[in-house]
PDB file of C-alpha atoms and ligand atoms in Angstrom:
ATOM      1  CA  UNK A  29       0.000   0.000   0.000  1.00 44.00           C
ATOM      2  CA  UNK A  30       1.461   3.371  -0.999  1.00 46.00           C
ATOM      3  CA  UNK A  31       1.267   6.285   1.390  1.00 51.00           C
ATOM      4  CA  UNK A  32       1.158   9.232  -0.964  1.00 57.00           C
ATOM      5  CA  UNK A  33       4.399  10.609   0.408  1.00 57.00           C
ATOM      6  CA  UNK A  34       7.357  10.649  -1.888  1.00 54.00           C
ATOM      7  CA  UNK A  35      10.526   8.909  -0.722  1.00 67.00           C
ATOM      8  CA  UNK A  36      13.758   8.377  -2.623  1.00 84.00           C
ATOM      9  CA  UNK A  37      12.970   6.642  -5.897  1.00 91.00           C
ATOM     10  CA  UNK A  38      15.454   4.041  -7.001  1.00 95.00           C
ATOM     11  CA  UNK A  39      16.700   3.837 -10.561  1.00 96.00           C
ATOM     12  CA  UNK A  40      14.928   0.480 -10.872  1.00 96.00           C
ATOM     13  CA  UNK A  41      11.601   2.032  -9.773  1.00 95.00           C
ATOM     14  CA  UNK A  42      11.973   4.951 -12.223  1.00 95.00           C
ATOM     15  CA  UNK A  43      12.790   2.536 -15.032  1.00 97.00           C
ATOM     16  CA  UNK A  44       9.687   0.415 -14.302  1.00 97.00           C
ATOM     17  CA  UNK A  45       7.410   3.440 -14.286  1.00 97.00           C
ATOM     18  CA  UNK A  46       8.936   4.828 -17.478  1.00 97.00           C
ATOM     19  CA  UNK A  47       8.609   1.449 -19.187  1.00 98.00           C
ATOM     20  CA  UNK A  48       4.866   1.439 -18.429  1.00 98.00           C
ATOM     21  CA  UNK A  49       4.358   4.989 -19.738  1.00 98.00           C
ATOM     22  CA  UNK A  50       6.245   4.118 -22.919  1.00 98.00           C
ATOM     23  CA  UNK A  51       4.312   0.880 -23.371  1.00 98.00           C
ATOM     24  CA  UNK A  52       0.943   2.623 -23.029  1.00 98.00           C
ATOM     25  CA  UNK A  53       1.980   5.478 -25.332  1.00 98.00           C
ATOM     26  CA  UNK A  54       3.239   2.956 -27.900  1.00 98.00           C
ATOM     27  CA  UNK A  55      -0.144   1.187 -27.847  1.00 98.00           C
ATOM     28  CA  UNK A  56      -1.556   4.187 -29.772  1.00 98.00           C
ATOM     29  CA  UNK A  57       1.222   4.160 -32.347  1.00 97.00           C
ATOM     30  CA  UNK A  58      -0.888   2.530 -35.067  1.00 97.00           C
ATOM     31  CA  UNK A  59      -3.858   4.897 -34.739  1.00 97.00           C
ATOM     32  CA  UNK A  60      -5.041   5.798 -38.229  1.00 98.00           C
ATOM     33  CA  UNK A  61      -5.861   9.342 -37.155  1.00 98.00           C
ATOM     34  CA  UNK A  62      -2.580  11.150 -36.314  1.00 98.00           C
ATOM     35  CA  UNK A  63      -4.327  13.826 -34.251  1.00 98.00           C
ATOM     36  CA  UNK A  64      -6.075  11.182 -32.127  1.00 98.00           C
ATOM     37  CA  UNK A  65      -2.714   9.509 -31.614  1.00 98.00           C
ATOM     38  CA  UNK A  66      -1.141  12.779 -30.478  1.00 98.00           C
ATOM     39  CA  UNK A  67      -4.031  13.579 -28.121  1.00 98.00           C
ATOM     40  CA  UNK A  68      -3.943  10.154 -26.449  1.00 98.00           C
ATOM     41  CA  UNK A  69      -0.185   9.788 -26.195  1.00 98.00           C
ATOM     42  CA  UNK A  70       0.198  13.223 -24.678  1.00 98.00           C
ATOM     43  CA  UNK A  71      -2.715  12.642 -22.304  1.00 98.00           C
ATOM     44  CA  UNK A  72      -1.149   9.401 -21.077  1.00 98.00           C
ATOM     45  CA  UNK A  73       2.250  11.020 -20.517  1.00 98.00           C
ATOM     46  CA  UNK A  74       0.728  13.920 -18.558  1.00 98.00           C
ATOM     47  CA  UNK A  75      -1.557  11.697 -16.453  1.00 98.00           C
ATOM     48  CA  UNK A  76       1.259   9.280 -15.601  1.00 98.00           C
ATOM     49  CA  UNK A  77       3.496  12.211 -14.656  1.00 98.00           C
ATOM     50  CA  UNK A  78       0.713  13.482 -12.387  1.00 98.00           C
ATOM     51  CA  UNK A  79       0.345  10.094 -10.689  1.00 98.00           C
ATOM     52  CA  UNK A  80       4.079  10.078  -9.969  1.00 97.00           C
ATOM     53  CA  UNK A  81       4.269  13.734  -8.934  1.00 97.00           C
ATOM     54  CA  UNK A  82       1.540  13.459  -6.291  1.00 97.00           C
ATOM     55  CA  UNK A  83       2.294   9.772  -5.476  1.00 97.00           C
ATOM     56  CA  UNK A  84      -1.374   8.948  -6.031  1.00 98.00           C
ATOM     57  CA  UNK A  85      -2.639   6.395  -3.506  1.00 98.00           C
ATOM     58  CA  UNK A  86      -5.087   3.595  -4.233  1.00 98.00           C
ATOM     59  CA  UNK A  87      -7.664   5.322  -1.976  1.00 98.00           C
ATOM     60  CA  UNK A  88      -7.303   8.599  -3.834  1.00 98.00           C
ATOM     61  CA  UNK A  89      -7.652   6.790  -7.157  1.00 98.00           C
ATOM     62  CA  UNK A  90     -10.899   5.209  -5.863  1.00 98.00           C
ATOM     63  CA  UNK A  91     -12.201   8.585  -4.677  1.00 98.00           C
ATOM     64  CA  UNK A  92     -11.518  10.041  -8.123  1.00 98.00           C
ATOM     65  CA  UNK A  93     -13.328   7.149  -9.821  1.00 98.00           C
ATOM     66  CA  UNK A  94     -16.303   7.602  -7.469  1.00 98.00           C
ATOM     67  CA  UNK A  95     -16.349  11.326  -8.214  1.00 98.00           C
ATOM     68  CA  UNK A  96     -16.398  10.720 -11.976  1.00 98.00           C
ATOM     69  CA  UNK A  97     -19.074   8.038 -11.562  1.00 98.00           C
ATOM     70  CA  UNK A  98     -21.252  10.490  -9.596  1.00 98.00           C
ATOM     71  CA  UNK A  99     -20.661  13.127 -12.275  1.00 98.00           C
ATOM     72  CA  UNK A 100     -21.862  10.595 -14.853  1.00 98.00           C
ATOM     73  CA  UNK A 101     -24.958   9.728 -12.852  1.00 98.00           C
ATOM     74  CA  UNK A 102     -26.100  13.340 -12.507  1.00 98.00           C
ATOM     75  CA  UNK A 103     -25.429  14.123 -16.184  1.00 97.00           C
ATOM     76  CA  UNK A 104     -28.339  13.988 -18.636  1.00 94.00           C
ATOM     77  CA  UNK A 105     -29.513  16.044 -21.610  1.00 87.00           C
ATOM     78  CA  UNK A 106     -30.165  19.048 -19.313  1.00 85.00           C
ATOM     79  CA  UNK A 107     -27.346  18.755 -16.772  1.00 91.00           C
ATOM     80  CA  UNK A 108     -23.701  18.406 -17.865  1.00 94.00           C
ATOM     81  CA  UNK A 109     -21.525  17.854 -14.809  1.00 97.00           C
ATOM     82  CA  UNK A 110     -18.381  17.129 -16.847  1.00 97.00           C
ATOM     83  CA  UNK A 111     -18.485  20.541 -18.541  1.00 96.00           C
ATOM     84  CA  UNK A 112     -19.059  22.091 -15.125  1.00 97.00           C
ATOM     85  CA  UNK A 113     -15.965  20.250 -13.866  1.00 98.00           C
ATOM     86  CA  UNK A 114     -13.979  21.525 -16.846  1.00 97.00           C
ATOM     87  CA  UNK A 115     -15.277  25.033 -16.060  1.00 97.00           C
ATOM     88  CA  UNK A 116     -14.273  25.063 -12.365  1.00 98.00           C
ATOM     89  CA  UNK A 117     -10.834  23.615 -13.201  1.00 98.00           C
ATOM     90  CA  UNK A 118     -10.256  26.439 -15.700  1.00 97.00           C
ATOM     91  CA  UNK A 119      -9.929  23.930 -18.564  1.00 97.00           C
ATOM     92  CA  UNK A 120     -12.840  25.494 -20.464  1.00 97.00           C
ATOM     93  CA  UNK A 121     -11.263  28.952 -20.292  1.00 96.00           C
ATOM     94  CA  UNK A 122      -7.817  27.620 -21.222  1.00 97.00           C
ATOM     95  CA  UNK A 123      -9.264  25.833 -24.269  1.00 97.00           C
ATOM     96  CA  UNK A 124     -11.029  29.067 -25.244  1.00 96.00           C
ATOM     97  CA  UNK A 125      -7.790  31.027 -24.827  1.00 94.00           C
ATOM     98  CA  UNK A 126      -5.845  28.577 -26.991  1.00 94.00           C
ATOM     99  CA  UNK A 127      -8.455  28.406 -29.737  1.00 92.00           C
ATOM    100  CA  UNK A 128      -9.292  32.132 -29.842  1.00 92.00           C
ATOM    101  CA  UNK A 129      -5.859  33.580 -30.359  1.00 91.00           C
ATOM    102  CA  UNK A 130      -5.585  37.315 -29.686  1.00 93.00           C
ATOM    103  CA  UNK A 131      -5.894  39.295 -32.951  1.00 95.00           C
ATOM    104  CA  UNK A 132      -5.680  43.110 -32.829  1.00 95.00           C
ATOM    105  CA  UNK A 133      -8.414  44.543 -30.648  1.00 96.00           C
ATOM    106  CA  UNK A 134     -10.813  41.625 -31.198  1.00 97.00           C
ATOM    107  CA  UNK A 135     -13.332  41.189 -28.382  1.00 98.00           C
ATOM    108  CA  UNK A 136     -12.167  38.524 -25.948  1.00 97.00           C
ATOM    109  CA  UNK A 137     -14.068  35.255 -25.708  1.00 97.00           C
ATOM    110  CA  UNK A 138     -15.260  33.571 -22.537  1.00 97.00           C
ATOM    111  CA  UNK A 139     -17.205  30.498 -21.384  1.00 96.00           C
ATOM    112  CA  UNK A 140     -20.330  29.358 -23.180  1.00 95.00           C
ATOM    113  CA  UNK A 141     -22.121  28.023 -20.092  1.00 93.00           C
ATOM    114  CA  UNK A 142     -24.917  25.439 -20.090  1.00 92.00           C
ATOM    115  CA  UNK A 143     -27.918  27.723 -20.641  1.00 93.00           C
ATOM    116  CA  UNK A 144     -27.798  28.655 -24.333  1.00 95.00           C
ATOM    117  CA  UNK A 145     -30.856  27.520 -26.314  1.00 94.00           C
ATOM    118  CA  UNK A 146     -31.108  27.322 -30.121  1.00 94.00           C
ATOM    119  CA  UNK A 147     -34.043  29.131 -31.740  1.00 92.00           C
ATOM    120  CA  UNK A 148     -34.432  31.873 -29.147  1.00 96.00           C
ATOM    121  CA  UNK A 149     -37.039  34.465 -30.239  1.00 97.00           C
ATOM    122  CA  UNK A 150     -36.077  37.086 -32.829  1.00 97.00           C
ATOM    123  CA  UNK A 151     -36.375  40.744 -31.792  1.00 97.00           C
ATOM    124  CA  UNK A 152     -36.149  43.920 -33.854  1.00 97.00           C
ATOM    125  CA  UNK A 153     -33.770  46.755 -32.959  1.00 97.00           C
ATOM    126  CA  UNK A 154     -34.908  48.230 -29.627  1.00 97.00           C
ATOM    127  CA  UNK A 155     -36.790  45.030 -28.723  1.00 97.00           C
ATOM    128  CA  UNK A 156     -36.769  43.398 -25.299  1.00 96.00           C
ATOM    129  CA  UNK A 157     -34.867  40.156 -24.624  1.00 96.00           C
ATOM    130  CA  UNK A 158     -36.348  40.081 -21.100  1.00 93.00           C
ATOM    131  CA  UNK A 159     -39.658  38.738 -22.368  1.00 91.00           C
ATOM    132  CA  UNK A 160     -41.300  39.418 -18.996  1.00 89.00           C
ATOM    133  CA  UNK A 161     -38.509  38.113 -16.745  1.00 90.00           C
ATOM    134  CA  UNK A 162     -38.291  39.930 -13.392  1.00 91.00           C
ATOM    135  CA  UNK A 163     -35.422  42.397 -13.075  1.00 93.00           C
ATOM    136  CA  UNK A 164     -34.312  45.984 -13.617  1.00 95.00           C
ATOM    137  CA  UNK A 165     -34.536  47.016 -17.296  1.00 97.00           C
ATOM    138  CA  UNK A 166     -31.183  47.706 -18.934  1.00 97.00           C
ATOM    139  CA  UNK A 167     -30.649  49.419 -22.312  1.00 98.00           C
ATOM    140  CA  UNK A 168     -27.760  47.822 -24.223  1.00 98.00           C
ATOM    141  CA  UNK A 169     -26.365  49.405 -27.392  1.00 98.00           C
ATOM    142  CA  UNK A 170     -23.258  49.001 -29.483  1.00 98.00           C
ATOM    143  CA  UNK A 171     -21.698  48.305 -32.834  1.00 98.00           C
ATOM    144  CA  UNK A 172     -20.131  45.341 -34.616  1.00 98.00           C
ATOM    145  CA  UNK A 173     -16.960  45.741 -36.704  1.00 98.00           C
ATOM    146  CA  UNK A 174     -13.940  43.686 -37.645  1.00 98.00           C
ATOM    147  CA  UNK A 175     -10.340  44.069 -36.504  1.00 97.00           C
ATOM    148  CA  UNK A 176      -9.598  46.191 -39.628  1.00 96.00           C
ATOM    149  CA  UNK A 177     -12.298  48.666 -38.584  1.00 97.00           C
ATOM    150  CA  UNK A 178     -14.846  47.596 -41.214  1.00 97.00           C
ATOM    151  CA  UNK A 179     -18.448  47.899 -39.938  1.00 98.00           C
ATOM    152  CA  UNK A 180     -20.327  44.585 -40.005  1.00 98.00           C
ATOM    153  CA  UNK A 181     -24.071  44.871 -40.718  1.00 98.00           C
ATOM    154  CA  UNK A 182     -26.152  41.675 -40.565  1.00 98.00           C
ATOM    155  CA  UNK A 183     -24.207  40.022 -37.713  1.00 98.00           C
ATOM    156  CA  UNK A 184     -26.427  37.660 -35.739  1.00 98.00           C
ATOM    157  CA  UNK A 185     -26.330  38.556 -32.055  1.00 98.00           C
ATOM    158  CA  UNK A 186     -27.663  36.004 -29.572  1.00 98.00           C
ATOM    159  CA  UNK A 187     -28.161  37.300 -26.041  1.00 98.00           C
ATOM    160  CA  UNK A 188     -29.153  35.353 -22.938  1.00 98.00           C
ATOM    161  CA  UNK A 189     -29.168  35.936 -19.189  1.00 97.00           C
ATOM    162  CA  UNK A 190     -30.577  34.874 -15.821  1.00 95.00           C
ATOM    163  CA  UNK A 191     -33.526  36.599 -14.142  1.00 92.00           C
ATOM    164  CA  UNK A 192     -33.115  38.616 -10.932  1.00 89.00           C
ATOM    165  CA  UNK A 193     -33.348  35.399  -8.885  1.00 89.00           C
ATOM    166  CA  UNK A 194     -30.268  34.120 -10.708  1.00 91.00           C
ATOM    167  CA  UNK A 195     -32.185  31.524 -12.703  1.00 92.00           C
ATOM    168  CA  UNK A 196     -32.326  31.014 -16.466  1.00 94.00           C
ATOM    169  CA  UNK A 197     -35.733  30.263 -17.996  1.00 94.00           C
ATOM    170  CA  UNK A 198     -34.678  26.642 -18.633  1.00 92.00           C
ATOM    171  CA  UNK A 199     -34.019  26.179 -14.896  1.00 90.00           C
ATOM    172  CA  UNK A 200     -37.725  26.708 -14.222  1.00 91.00           C
ATOM    173  CA  UNK A 201     -39.629  23.523 -14.992  1.00 87.00           C
ATOM    174  CA  UNK A 202     -42.672  25.172 -16.607  1.00 92.00           C
ATOM    175  CA  UNK A 203     -41.297  25.633 -20.135  1.00 91.00           C
ATOM    176  CA  UNK A 204     -41.201  29.439 -19.933  1.00 93.00           C
ATOM    177  CA  UNK A 205     -39.002  31.291 -22.455  1.00 94.00           C
ATOM    178  CA  UNK A 206     -37.491  34.564 -21.234  1.00 95.00           C
ATOM    179  CA  UNK A 207     -34.198  36.355 -20.852  1.00 96.00           C
ATOM    180  CA  UNK A 208     -33.055  35.351 -24.340  1.00 97.00           C
ATOM    181  CA  UNK A 209     -33.430  36.499 -27.946  1.00 98.00           C
ATOM    182  CA  UNK A 210     -31.491  37.208 -31.115  1.00 98.00           C
ATOM    183  CA  UNK A 211     -31.246  40.222 -33.374  1.00 98.00           C
ATOM    184  CA  UNK A 212     -29.084  41.417 -36.273  1.00 98.00           C
ATOM    185  CA  UNK A 213     -26.795  44.424 -36.472  1.00 98.00           C
ATOM    186  CA  UNK A 214     -28.459  47.073 -38.692  1.00 98.00           C
ATOM    187  CA  UNK A 215     -27.280  48.691 -41.976  1.00 98.00           C
ATOM    188  CA  UNK A 216     -24.860  50.822 -40.019  1.00 98.00           C
ATOM    189  CA  UNK A 217     -23.644  47.839 -37.966  1.00 98.00           C
ATOM    190  CA  UNK A 218     -25.354  49.089 -34.796  1.00 98.00           C
ATOM    191  CA  UNK A 219     -27.571  47.231 -32.347  1.00 98.00           C
ATOM    192  CA  UNK A 220     -29.745  48.196 -29.397  1.00 98.00           C
ATOM    193  CA  UNK A 221     -32.121  46.293 -27.163  1.00 98.00           C
ATOM    194  CA  UNK A 222     -33.628  46.114 -23.702  1.00 98.00           C
ATOM    195  CA  UNK A 223     -32.322  43.431 -21.330  1.00 97.00           C
ATOM    196  CA  UNK A 224     -32.192  43.054 -17.544  1.00 96.00           C
ATOM    197  CA  UNK A 225     -29.472  44.437 -15.323  1.00 96.00           C
ATOM    198  CA  UNK A 226     -27.349  41.263 -14.746  1.00 96.00           C
ATOM    199  CA  UNK A 227     -27.089  39.880 -11.183  1.00 92.00           C
ATOM    200  CA  UNK A 228     -24.571  37.406  -9.692  1.00 91.00           C
ATOM    201  CA  UNK A 229     -25.773  33.800  -9.340  1.00 92.00           C
ATOM    202  CA  UNK A 230     -24.268  30.398  -8.504  1.00 95.00           C
ATOM    203  CA  UNK A 231     -23.408  27.694 -11.008  1.00 95.00           C
ATOM    204  CA  UNK A 232     -25.397  24.486 -10.329  1.00 94.00           C
ATOM    205  CA  UNK A 233     -23.737  23.270  -7.104  1.00 96.00           C
ATOM    206  CA  UNK A 234     -26.006  20.499  -5.828  1.00 96.00           C
ATOM    207  CA  UNK A 235     -23.854  17.747  -7.404  1.00 98.00           C
ATOM    208  CA  UNK A 236     -20.294  16.409  -7.187  1.00 98.00           C
ATOM    209  CA  UNK A 237     -18.741  19.611  -8.574  1.00 98.00           C
ATOM    210  CA  UNK A 238     -20.538  21.638  -5.875  1.00 98.00           C
ATOM    211  CA  UNK A 239     -19.231  19.190  -3.258  1.00 98.00           C
ATOM    212  CA  UNK A 240     -15.710  19.609  -4.628  1.00 98.00           C
ATOM    213  CA  UNK A 241     -15.969  23.414  -4.411  1.00 98.00           C
ATOM    214  CA  UNK A 242     -17.279  23.148  -0.825  1.00 98.00           C
ATOM    215  CA  UNK A 243     -14.437  20.784   0.122  1.00 98.00           C
ATOM    216  CA  UNK A 244     -11.854  23.358  -0.957  1.00 98.00           C
ATOM    217  CA  UNK A 245     -13.698  26.411   0.383  1.00 97.00           C
ATOM    218  CA  UNK A 246     -14.511  27.850  -3.050  1.00 97.00           C
ATOM    219  CA  UNK A 247     -17.687  29.776  -3.818  1.00 96.00           C
ATOM    220  CA  UNK A 248     -19.958  28.592  -6.656  1.00 97.00           C
ATOM    221  CA  UNK A 249     -20.865  32.222  -7.485  1.00 96.00           C
ATOM    222  CA  UNK A 250     -20.386  33.724 -10.930  1.00 96.00           C
ATOM    223  CA  UNK A 251     -19.874  37.434 -11.475  1.00 96.00           C
ATOM    224  CA  UNK A 252     -22.996  39.126 -12.914  1.00 96.00           C
ATOM    225  CA  UNK A 253     -22.996  38.874 -16.706  1.00 97.00           C
ATOM    226  CA  UNK A 254     -24.928  39.013 -19.942  1.00 98.00           C
ATOM    227  CA  UNK A 255     -24.117  36.281 -22.497  1.00 98.00           C
ATOM    228  CA  UNK A 256     -23.455  37.054 -26.176  1.00 98.00           C
ATOM    229  CA  UNK A 257     -22.791  34.859 -29.178  1.00 98.00           C
ATOM    230  CA  UNK A 258     -22.061  36.792 -32.370  1.00 98.00           C
ATOM    231  CA  UNK A 259     -21.890  35.071 -35.750  1.00 98.00           C
ATOM    232  CA  UNK A 260     -21.305  36.415 -39.226  1.00 98.00           C
ATOM    233  CA  UNK A 261     -20.186  34.434 -42.294  1.00 97.00           C
ATOM    234  CA  UNK A 262     -16.462  34.902 -42.921  1.00 97.00           C
ATOM    235  CA  UNK A 263     -15.734  35.729 -39.273  1.00 97.00           C
ATOM    236  CA  UNK A 264     -14.688  33.791 -36.193  1.00 97.00           C
ATOM    237  CA  UNK A 265     -17.724  33.148 -34.005  1.00 97.00           C
ATOM    238  CA  UNK A 266     -17.494  35.095 -30.775  1.00 98.00           C
ATOM    239  CA  UNK A 267     -18.888  33.655 -27.526  1.00 98.00           C
ATOM    240  CA  UNK A 268     -18.513  36.145 -24.737  1.00 98.00           C
ATOM    241  CA  UNK A 269     -20.086  38.000 -21.785  1.00 97.00           C
ATOM    242  CA  UNK A 270     -20.504  41.560 -20.607  1.00 98.00           C
ATOM    243  CA  UNK A 271     -19.552  41.965 -16.936  1.00 98.00           C
ATOM    244  CA  UNK A 272     -20.691  44.774 -14.650  1.00 98.00           C
ATOM    245  CA  UNK A 273     -18.168  47.315 -13.364  1.00 97.00           C
ATOM    246  CA  UNK A 274     -18.369  47.564  -9.566  1.00 96.00           C
ATOM    247  CA  UNK A 275     -19.927  44.104  -9.100  1.00 96.00           C
ATOM    248  CA  UNK A 276     -18.431  42.934  -5.735  1.00 94.00           C
ATOM    249  CA  UNK A 277     -18.284  39.402  -7.159  1.00 93.00           C
ATOM    250  CA  UNK A 278     -15.526  40.591  -9.514  1.00 95.00           C
ATOM    251  CA  UNK A 279     -13.318  41.041  -6.443  1.00 94.00           C
ATOM    252  CA  UNK A 280     -14.328  37.752  -4.811  1.00 92.00           C
ATOM    253  CA  UNK A 281     -13.710  35.791  -7.995  1.00 93.00           C
ATOM    254  CA  UNK A 282     -15.742  34.090 -10.705  1.00 96.00           C
ATOM    255  CA  UNK A 283     -16.194  30.354 -10.088  1.00 97.00           C
ATOM    256  CA  UNK A 284     -15.399  29.471 -13.724  1.00 97.00           C
ATOM    257  CA  UNK A 285     -12.590  32.025 -14.306  1.00 97.00           C
ATOM    258  CA  UNK A 286     -14.573  33.689 -17.103  1.00 97.00           C
ATOM    259  CA  UNK A 287     -13.848  37.345 -16.295  1.00 97.00           C
ATOM    260  CA  UNK A 288     -11.624  39.372 -18.634  1.00 96.00           C
ATOM    261  CA  UNK A 289     -10.864  42.980 -17.747  1.00 96.00           C
ATOM    262  CA  UNK A 290     -11.755  44.091 -21.292  1.00 97.00           C
ATOM    263  CA  UNK A 291     -15.289  42.683 -20.864  1.00 98.00           C
ATOM    264  CA  UNK A 292     -16.084  44.639 -17.691  1.00 98.00           C
ATOM    265  CA  UNK A 293     -18.287  47.587 -18.700  1.00 98.00           C
ATOM    266  CA  UNK A 294     -19.955  50.476 -16.973  1.00 97.00           C
ATOM    267  CA  UNK A 295     -23.682  49.965 -16.400  1.00 98.00           C
ATOM    268  CA  UNK A 296     -24.986  53.465 -15.622  1.00 98.00           C
ATOM    269  CA  UNK A 297     -27.905  53.440 -13.189  1.00 97.00           C
ATOM    270  CA  UNK A 298     -30.807  55.734 -14.214  1.00 97.00           C
ATOM    271  CA  UNK A 299     -33.341  57.100 -11.729  1.00 96.00           C
ATOM    272  CA  UNK A 300     -37.053  56.408 -12.150  1.00 95.00           C
ATOM    273  CA  UNK A 301     -38.493  58.963 -14.556  1.00 94.00           C
ATOM    274  CA  UNK A 302     -35.272  59.459 -16.563  1.00 96.00           C
ATOM    275  CA  UNK A 303     -36.348  59.540 -20.250  1.00 96.00           C
ATOM    276  CA  UNK A 304     -35.372  56.330 -22.061  1.00 97.00           C
ATOM    277  CA  UNK A 305     -33.357  56.318 -25.322  1.00 96.00           C
ATOM    278  CA  UNK A 306     -36.329  54.990 -27.328  1.00 95.00           C
ATOM    279  CA  UNK A 307     -39.060  56.936 -25.547  1.00 94.00           C
ATOM    280  CA  UNK A 308     -40.329  53.745 -23.907  1.00 90.00           C
ATOM    281  CA  UNK A 309     -42.238  54.566 -20.680  1.00 90.00           C
ATOM    282  CA  UNK A 310     -40.767  52.883 -17.605  1.00 93.00           C
ATOM    283  CA  UNK A 311     -42.065  53.236 -14.058  1.00 91.00           C
ATOM    284  CA  UNK A 312     -38.965  52.356 -12.049  1.00 95.00           C
ATOM    285  CA  UNK A 313     -35.213  52.829 -12.296  1.00 97.00           C
ATOM    286  CA  UNK A 314     -33.288  51.371 -15.212  1.00 97.00           C
ATOM    287  CA  UNK A 315     -29.686  51.203 -16.394  1.00 98.00           C
ATOM    288  CA  UNK A 316     -27.757  51.497 -19.649  1.00 98.00           C
ATOM    289  CA  UNK A 317     -24.502  50.207 -21.090  1.00 98.00           C
ATOM    290  CA  UNK A 318     -22.476  50.161 -24.318  1.00 98.00           C
ATOM    291  CA  UNK A 319     -20.698  47.228 -25.918  1.00 98.00           C
ATOM    292  CA  UNK A 320     -18.733  47.579 -29.138  1.00 98.00           C
ATOM    293  CA  UNK A 321     -18.016  44.145 -30.574  1.00 98.00           C
ATOM    294  CA  UNK A 322     -14.950  43.392 -32.713  1.00 98.00           C
ATOM    295  CA  UNK A 323     -14.844  40.166 -34.752  1.00 98.00           C
ATOM    296  CA  UNK A 324     -11.848  38.464 -36.359  1.00 97.00           C
ATOM    297  CA  UNK A 325     -12.058  37.889 -40.136  1.00 96.00           C
ATOM    298  CA  UNK A 326     -11.557  34.167 -40.820  1.00 92.00           C
ATOM    299  CA  UNK A 327      -8.429  34.752 -42.934  1.00 80.00           C
ATOM    300  CA  UNK A 328      -6.784  36.283 -39.823  1.00 70.00           C
ATOM    301  CA  UNK A 329      -7.818  33.604 -37.356  1.00 66.00           C
TER     302      UNK A 329
HETATM  303  C1  LIG B 420     -23.281  30.456 -16.880  1.00 85.22           C
HETATM  304  O1  LIG B 420     -22.740  31.480 -17.225  1.00 85.22           O
HETATM  305  O2  LIG B 420     -24.469  30.454 -16.891  1.00 85.22           O
HETATM  306  C2  LIG B 420     -22.459  29.269 -16.464  1.00 85.22           C
HETATM  307  C3  LIG B 420     -21.188  29.126 -16.963  1.00 85.22           C
HETATM  308  C4  LIG B 420     -20.434  28.022 -16.599  1.00 85.22           C
HETATM  309  C5  LIG B 420     -20.971  27.077 -15.745  1.00 85.22           C
HETATM  310  C6  LIG B 420     -22.254  27.235 -15.250  1.00 85.22           C
HETATM  311  C7  LIG B 420     -23.002  28.351 -15.599  1.00 85.22           C
HETATM  312 FE1  LIG B 421     -24.552  32.709 -17.328  1.00 85.22          FE
END
């Protein structure tokens, strides 16, 4: 039985461990797909190195297997515990960083999250993505251009967000659709719509990933945000968020490491009675923000 504490390793021991790593890596040598071969061989080398570095015990190995089994049991077509695990380990954000290389002043990408839905309602310019969700109205306006400065009309802009209780429509079990919509940038590459002032909320934490966060004293809270996905033929698809300047959760930390300084924007609070940009009558307070989106042309990405 190993103890998990590293002692002097003999040359014989090192040779045995290395022989096993090499044997496993070699077992993928004949893979027809060279990329699959690279992915598996590298994975094996890194995992074996990890086992040696931490001197993984049999008990710890069993705990890890139990954790993954529990993650599998709670996963279905609505709940994806493995993506959540990837998110809280920063793997999702690292993959996004690697596959969205920085180009000029292109808008930074961040996590997709589990609450996007295809076929969200279409709204016209100035429409309301809230769709009746409770929350403080927020006017969002901006432009879409590429990294060369060319305005991009006709970009499809998907927007989605949680209500003021921190829940997405799909987390309610009554089939409601709110807090999501899509629109297109206009002839002058501008867009404007009503949304809700974003509020902080926790990632789903009633499963094994939540237990892991609790065990290490980490909060499941995400910084307040508004999700965007912007697509336009010939351009790299952008999946990103708008974060709220002054949100205390920005200081405490975002549970999935999604915050980028460049995505933190000022949301200006407006007193009740302040005239709205589109003349829309509102009874209570509201807020407004600006988000200029910069896409990468595919030939540059
Ligand atoms: C979200 O933004 O909604 C989210 C992102 C990652 C994990 C869970 C939720
Ligand atoms: Fe979200």
